[in-house]
Each structure stands twice: as C-alpha cells, then as structure tokens.
mmCIF file of C-alpha atoms in Angstrom:
data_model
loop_
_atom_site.group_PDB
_atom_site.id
_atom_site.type_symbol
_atom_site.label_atom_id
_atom_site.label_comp_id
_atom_site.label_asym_id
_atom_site.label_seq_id
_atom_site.Cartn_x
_atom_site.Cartn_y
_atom_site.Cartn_z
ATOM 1 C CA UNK A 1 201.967 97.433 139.110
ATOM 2 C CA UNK A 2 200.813 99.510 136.132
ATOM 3 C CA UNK A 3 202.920 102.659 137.686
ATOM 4 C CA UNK A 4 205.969 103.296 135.554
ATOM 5 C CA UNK A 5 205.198 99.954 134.315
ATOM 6 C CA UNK A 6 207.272 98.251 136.964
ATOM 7 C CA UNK A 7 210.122 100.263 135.776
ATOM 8 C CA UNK A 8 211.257 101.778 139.369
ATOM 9 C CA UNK A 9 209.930 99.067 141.046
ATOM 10 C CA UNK A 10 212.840 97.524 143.393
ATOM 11 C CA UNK A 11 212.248 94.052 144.055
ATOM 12 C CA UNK A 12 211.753 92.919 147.642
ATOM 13 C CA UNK A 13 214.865 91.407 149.433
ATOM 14 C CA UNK A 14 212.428 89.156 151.349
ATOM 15 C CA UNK A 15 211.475 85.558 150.438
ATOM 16 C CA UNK A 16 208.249 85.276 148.141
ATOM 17 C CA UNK A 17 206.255 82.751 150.329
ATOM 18 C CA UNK A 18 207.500 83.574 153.505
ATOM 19 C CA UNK A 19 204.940 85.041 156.369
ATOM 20 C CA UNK A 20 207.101 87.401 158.557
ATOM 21 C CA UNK A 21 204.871 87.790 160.962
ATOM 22 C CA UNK A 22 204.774 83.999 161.853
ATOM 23 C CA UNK A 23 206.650 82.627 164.609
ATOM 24 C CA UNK A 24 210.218 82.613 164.192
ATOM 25 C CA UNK A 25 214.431 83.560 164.517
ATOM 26 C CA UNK A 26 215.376 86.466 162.575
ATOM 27 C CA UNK A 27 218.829 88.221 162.488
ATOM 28 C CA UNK A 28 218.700 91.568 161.515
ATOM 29 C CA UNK A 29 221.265 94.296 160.139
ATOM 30 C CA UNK A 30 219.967 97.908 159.783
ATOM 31 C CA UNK A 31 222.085 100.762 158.774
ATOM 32 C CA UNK A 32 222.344 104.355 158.629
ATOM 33 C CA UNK A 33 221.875 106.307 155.583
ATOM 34 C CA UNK A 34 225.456 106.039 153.238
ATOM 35 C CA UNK A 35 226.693 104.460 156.340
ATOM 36 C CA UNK A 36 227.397 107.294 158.424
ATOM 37 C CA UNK A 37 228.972 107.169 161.507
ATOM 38 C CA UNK A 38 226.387 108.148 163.775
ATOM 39 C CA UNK A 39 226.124 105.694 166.776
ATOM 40 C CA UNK A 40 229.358 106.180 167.604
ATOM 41 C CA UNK A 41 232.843 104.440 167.286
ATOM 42 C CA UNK A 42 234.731 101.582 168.226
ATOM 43 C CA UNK A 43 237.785 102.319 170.430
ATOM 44 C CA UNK A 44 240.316 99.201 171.838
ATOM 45 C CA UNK A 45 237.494 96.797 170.318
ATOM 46 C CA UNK A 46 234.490 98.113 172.326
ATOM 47 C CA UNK A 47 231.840 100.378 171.331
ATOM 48 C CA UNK A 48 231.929 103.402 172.667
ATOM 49 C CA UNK A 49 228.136 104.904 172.281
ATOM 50 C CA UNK A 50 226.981 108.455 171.309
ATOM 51 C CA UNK A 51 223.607 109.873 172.138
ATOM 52 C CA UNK A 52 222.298 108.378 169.055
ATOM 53 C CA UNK A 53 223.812 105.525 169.826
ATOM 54 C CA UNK A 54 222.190 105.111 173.238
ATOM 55 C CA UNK A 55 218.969 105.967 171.862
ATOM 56 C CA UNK A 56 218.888 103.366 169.211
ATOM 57 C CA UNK A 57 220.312 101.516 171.754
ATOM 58 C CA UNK A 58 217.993 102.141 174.678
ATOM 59 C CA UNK A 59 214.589 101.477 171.637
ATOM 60 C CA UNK A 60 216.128 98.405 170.414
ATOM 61 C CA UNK A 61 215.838 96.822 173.645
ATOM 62 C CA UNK A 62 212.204 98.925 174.442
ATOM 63 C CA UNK A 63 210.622 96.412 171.388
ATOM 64 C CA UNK A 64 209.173 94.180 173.312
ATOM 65 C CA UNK A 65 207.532 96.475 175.360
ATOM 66 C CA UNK A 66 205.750 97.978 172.289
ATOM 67 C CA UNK A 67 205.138 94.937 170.389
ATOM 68 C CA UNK A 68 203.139 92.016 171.203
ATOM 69 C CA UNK A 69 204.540 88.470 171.087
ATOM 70 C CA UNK A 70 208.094 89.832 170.510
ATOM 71 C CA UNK A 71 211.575 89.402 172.340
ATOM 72 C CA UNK A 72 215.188 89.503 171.554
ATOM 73 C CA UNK A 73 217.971 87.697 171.401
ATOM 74 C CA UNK A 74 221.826 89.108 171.152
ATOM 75 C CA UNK A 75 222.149 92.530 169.594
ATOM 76 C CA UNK A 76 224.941 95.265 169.097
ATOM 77 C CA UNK A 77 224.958 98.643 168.106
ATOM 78 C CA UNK A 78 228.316 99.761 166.009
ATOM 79 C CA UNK A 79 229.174 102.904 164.289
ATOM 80 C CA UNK A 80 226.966 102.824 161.514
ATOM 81 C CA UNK A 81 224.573 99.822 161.934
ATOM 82 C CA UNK A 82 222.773 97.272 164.452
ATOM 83 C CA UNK A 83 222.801 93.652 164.488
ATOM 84 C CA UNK A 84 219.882 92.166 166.622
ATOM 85 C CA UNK A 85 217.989 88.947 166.413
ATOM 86 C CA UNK A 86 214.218 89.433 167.016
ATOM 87 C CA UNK A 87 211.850 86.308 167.893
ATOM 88 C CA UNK A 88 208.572 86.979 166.851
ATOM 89 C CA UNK A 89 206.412 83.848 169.416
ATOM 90 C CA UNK A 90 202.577 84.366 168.294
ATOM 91 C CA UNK A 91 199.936 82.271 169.792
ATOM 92 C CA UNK A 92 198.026 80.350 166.794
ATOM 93 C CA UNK A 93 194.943 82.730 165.750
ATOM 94 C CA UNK A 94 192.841 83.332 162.370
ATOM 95 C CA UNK A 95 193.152 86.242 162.547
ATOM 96 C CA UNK A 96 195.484 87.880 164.404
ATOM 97 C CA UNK A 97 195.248 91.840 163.987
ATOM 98 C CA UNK A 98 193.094 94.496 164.864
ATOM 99 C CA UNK A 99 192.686 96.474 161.257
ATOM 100 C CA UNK A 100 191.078 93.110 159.895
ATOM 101 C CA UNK A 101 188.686 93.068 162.399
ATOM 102 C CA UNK A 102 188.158 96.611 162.528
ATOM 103 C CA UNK A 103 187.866 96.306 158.779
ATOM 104 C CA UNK A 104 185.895 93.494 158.477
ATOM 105 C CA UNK A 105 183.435 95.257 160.762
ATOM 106 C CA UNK A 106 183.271 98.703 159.154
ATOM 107 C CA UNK A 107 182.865 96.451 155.938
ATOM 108 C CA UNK A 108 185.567 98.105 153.780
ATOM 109 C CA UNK A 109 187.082 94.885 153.456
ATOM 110 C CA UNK A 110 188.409 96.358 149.630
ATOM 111 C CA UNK A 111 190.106 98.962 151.288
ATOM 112 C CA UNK A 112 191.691 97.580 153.692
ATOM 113 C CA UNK A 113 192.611 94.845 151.138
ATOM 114 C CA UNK A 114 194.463 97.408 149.176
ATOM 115 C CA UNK A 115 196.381 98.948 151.985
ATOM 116 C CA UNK A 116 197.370 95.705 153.432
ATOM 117 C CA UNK A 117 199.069 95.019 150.228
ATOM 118 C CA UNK A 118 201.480 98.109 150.692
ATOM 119 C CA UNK A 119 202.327 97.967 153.811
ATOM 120 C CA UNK A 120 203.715 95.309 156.485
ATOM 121 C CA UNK A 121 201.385 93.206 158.327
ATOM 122 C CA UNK A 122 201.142 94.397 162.217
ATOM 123 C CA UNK A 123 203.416 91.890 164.432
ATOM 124 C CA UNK A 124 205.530 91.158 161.348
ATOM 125 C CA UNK A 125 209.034 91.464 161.160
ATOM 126 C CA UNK A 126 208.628 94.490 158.279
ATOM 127 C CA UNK A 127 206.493 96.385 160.810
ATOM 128 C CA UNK A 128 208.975 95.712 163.965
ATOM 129 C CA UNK A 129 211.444 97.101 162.152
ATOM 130 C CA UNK A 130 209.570 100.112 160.677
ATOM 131 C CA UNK A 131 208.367 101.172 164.520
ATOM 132 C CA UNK A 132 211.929 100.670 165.563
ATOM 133 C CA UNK A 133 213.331 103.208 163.081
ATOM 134 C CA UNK A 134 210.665 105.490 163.104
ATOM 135 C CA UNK A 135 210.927 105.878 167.006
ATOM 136 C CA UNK A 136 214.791 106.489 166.557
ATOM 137 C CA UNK A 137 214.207 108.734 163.386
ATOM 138 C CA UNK A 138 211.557 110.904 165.519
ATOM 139 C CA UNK A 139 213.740 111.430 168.291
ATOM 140 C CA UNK A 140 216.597 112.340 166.450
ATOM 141 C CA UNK A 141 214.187 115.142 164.563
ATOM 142 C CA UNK A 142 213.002 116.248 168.259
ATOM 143 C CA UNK A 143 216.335 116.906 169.417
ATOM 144 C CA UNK A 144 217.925 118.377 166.574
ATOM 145 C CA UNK A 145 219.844 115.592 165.277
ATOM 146 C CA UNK A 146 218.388 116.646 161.901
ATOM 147 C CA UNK A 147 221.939 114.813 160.144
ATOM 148 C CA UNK A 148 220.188 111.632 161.181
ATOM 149 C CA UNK A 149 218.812 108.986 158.226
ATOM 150 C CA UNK A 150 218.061 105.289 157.793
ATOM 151 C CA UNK A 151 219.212 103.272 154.648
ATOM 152 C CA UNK A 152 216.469 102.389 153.806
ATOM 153 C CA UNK A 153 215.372 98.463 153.692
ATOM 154 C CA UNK A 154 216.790 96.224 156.434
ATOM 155 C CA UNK A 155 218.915 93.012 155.833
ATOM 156 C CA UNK A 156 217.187 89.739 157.398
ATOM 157 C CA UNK A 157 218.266 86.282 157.875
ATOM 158 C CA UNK A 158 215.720 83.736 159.207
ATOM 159 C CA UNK A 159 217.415 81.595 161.607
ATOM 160 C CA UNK A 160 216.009 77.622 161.137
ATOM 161 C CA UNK A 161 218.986 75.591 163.496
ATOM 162 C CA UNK A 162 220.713 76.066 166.617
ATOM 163 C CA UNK A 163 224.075 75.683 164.877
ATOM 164 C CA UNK A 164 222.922 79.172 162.924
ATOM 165 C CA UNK A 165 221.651 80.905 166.034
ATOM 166 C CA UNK A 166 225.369 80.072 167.910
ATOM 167 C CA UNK A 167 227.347 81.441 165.116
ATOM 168 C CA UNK A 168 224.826 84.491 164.849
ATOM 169 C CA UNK A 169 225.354 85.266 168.351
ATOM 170 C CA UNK A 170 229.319 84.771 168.295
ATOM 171 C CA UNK A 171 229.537 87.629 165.002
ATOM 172 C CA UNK A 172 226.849 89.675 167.151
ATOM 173 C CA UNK A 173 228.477 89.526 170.724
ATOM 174 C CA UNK A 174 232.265 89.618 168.572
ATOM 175 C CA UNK A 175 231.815 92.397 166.184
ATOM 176 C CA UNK A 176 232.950 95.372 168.279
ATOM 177 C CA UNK A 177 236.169 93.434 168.720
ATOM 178 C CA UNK A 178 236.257 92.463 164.575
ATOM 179 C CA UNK A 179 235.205 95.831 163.969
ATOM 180 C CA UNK A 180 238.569 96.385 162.215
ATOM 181 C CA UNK A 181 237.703 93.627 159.612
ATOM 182 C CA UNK A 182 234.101 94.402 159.022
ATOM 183 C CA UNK A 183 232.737 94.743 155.792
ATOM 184 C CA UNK A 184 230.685 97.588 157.073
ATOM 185 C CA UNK A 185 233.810 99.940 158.154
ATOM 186 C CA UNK A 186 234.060 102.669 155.564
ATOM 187 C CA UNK A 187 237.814 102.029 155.575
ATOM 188 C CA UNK A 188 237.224 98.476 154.578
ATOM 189 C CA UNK A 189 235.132 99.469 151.591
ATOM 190 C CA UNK A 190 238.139 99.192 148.880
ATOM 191 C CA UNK A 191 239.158 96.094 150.204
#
C-alpha cells in the first residue's frame, strides 16, 4: 500500500491464509457504533426487542434467503450487539462467482483483479456480513432512525469441533440471561 505509506492502514482481524468464503462454522459478534443501546434491553434476563431490534432481528434470519449456500445456526440479538453462527455449505466449483465470469468475459480481468483485492469475495463470510448490515443500516435511514451506526469490523470465530459449536450455542442461547455479566454491558465496562 503506497497510500500514507501503510501508516493508517488497520490490519485485518481475519486469519492471513484463511478463504472465508469456503465451507465452514463461523460465530459472529457485530455491534453497534460506541455500543449504543439500540436493539433494545434486557429485562428479568430476556430480551425485550425494539423496532431496530426486530429488524436486525427479522434480516438476520432473512440471510439465507439472500445468499446462496448459506444457513444459520443459534443467534441472539442483545442491546447493543448480535451473536449468530453462519454456515457457509458451497458445492466444490472453480470458480464460483459471477463477477469472474462476467469479468473474464468482458476481458478486464486487471480490473476486476484490482477490485477483488478491496473488497470481500461474493458468498464469503466478509460479504454476508456487509449485506446484513447494509440492509439494517438502509432501513434504519428509510425510517428515520438516522441515530443508527455499525462499529465497524465484525468479530469472527471459525468453529473446527463439535465441543466448540456446543459451548457457542450455550453463551448464544444463555446471554440474555448473563446479560448482567457481559463484557459488552456498558455498566460492565470498568470492571
């Protein structure tokens, strides 16, 4: 990157090797901007939803209606973030999205080189996730919800053994009821 000479550059959270848009487990956490409470709150140790909260609700499970190959797994929306595990189940193919063949056709294989550097490959984990909170970011900005933001990046875990995928589900199906211990409550922050 000969911008800023790497300066600003944040390194990526993700592993170095890894394809995320092969077949696979992955737990996700995704929160709102400076953690705001915006999905709603958590009253006698169940989530109580706002509209926001239904809505990212309601287009966290839509996901595998938009995306190909996808499904999910246990997921829970708190006051300020969503845990969900997303299984990404391709069948085996050389090439498996439309730009490179619509790229390879047009013959600006260079360009589309360069963009598919930036961005995340279509079917990958990074793209699921960038749908997901654009569709909730949109809505909020048709409906005046205009206080509405991301933070932005996603946390991921790739999930390799059963004994993993239990415990994931237990802290998933379990936080609204641990909600008073979670790292992610504000009033927990100083702890």
């Amino acid at each position: 990157m000969t911008l800023y000479k790497g300066k600003y550059r944040v390194e990526s959270t993700r592993l170095p090797h890894r394809d995320y848009g092969a077949n696979g487990w992955y737990f996700v956490t995704i929160c709102t901007r400076d953690r705001t409470f915006l999905f709603g709150d958590v009253i006698s140790r169940e989530m109580r939803l706002s509209k926001i909260g239904q809505i990212a609700q309601q287009f966290w499970a839509d996901i595998p209606d938009h995306c190909a190959y996808t499904d999910l797994d246990a997921y829970v929306v708190m006051p300020n973030h969503l845990h969900g595990i997303v299984i990404i189940n391709k069948p085996n193919s050389s090439c498996r999205d439309v730009a490179c063949k619509v790229s390879t056709f047009r013959g600006d294989r260079e360009l589309y080189r360069a963009r598919s550097q930036m961005s995340p490959k279509a079917g990958s984990l990074g793209a699921i996730i960038r749908s997901y909170k654009a569709a909730v970011s949109q809505w909020c900005k048709r409906n005046n919800y205009s206080s509405f933001a991301w933070q932005p990046r996603f946390y991921d875990h790739i999930i390799r053994a059963d004994e993993s995928l239990d415990r994931i589900r237990d802290y998933i199906i379990n936080n609204p009821a641990k909600w008073e211990d979670d790292k992610n409550n504000p009033a927990n922050l100083w702890m």
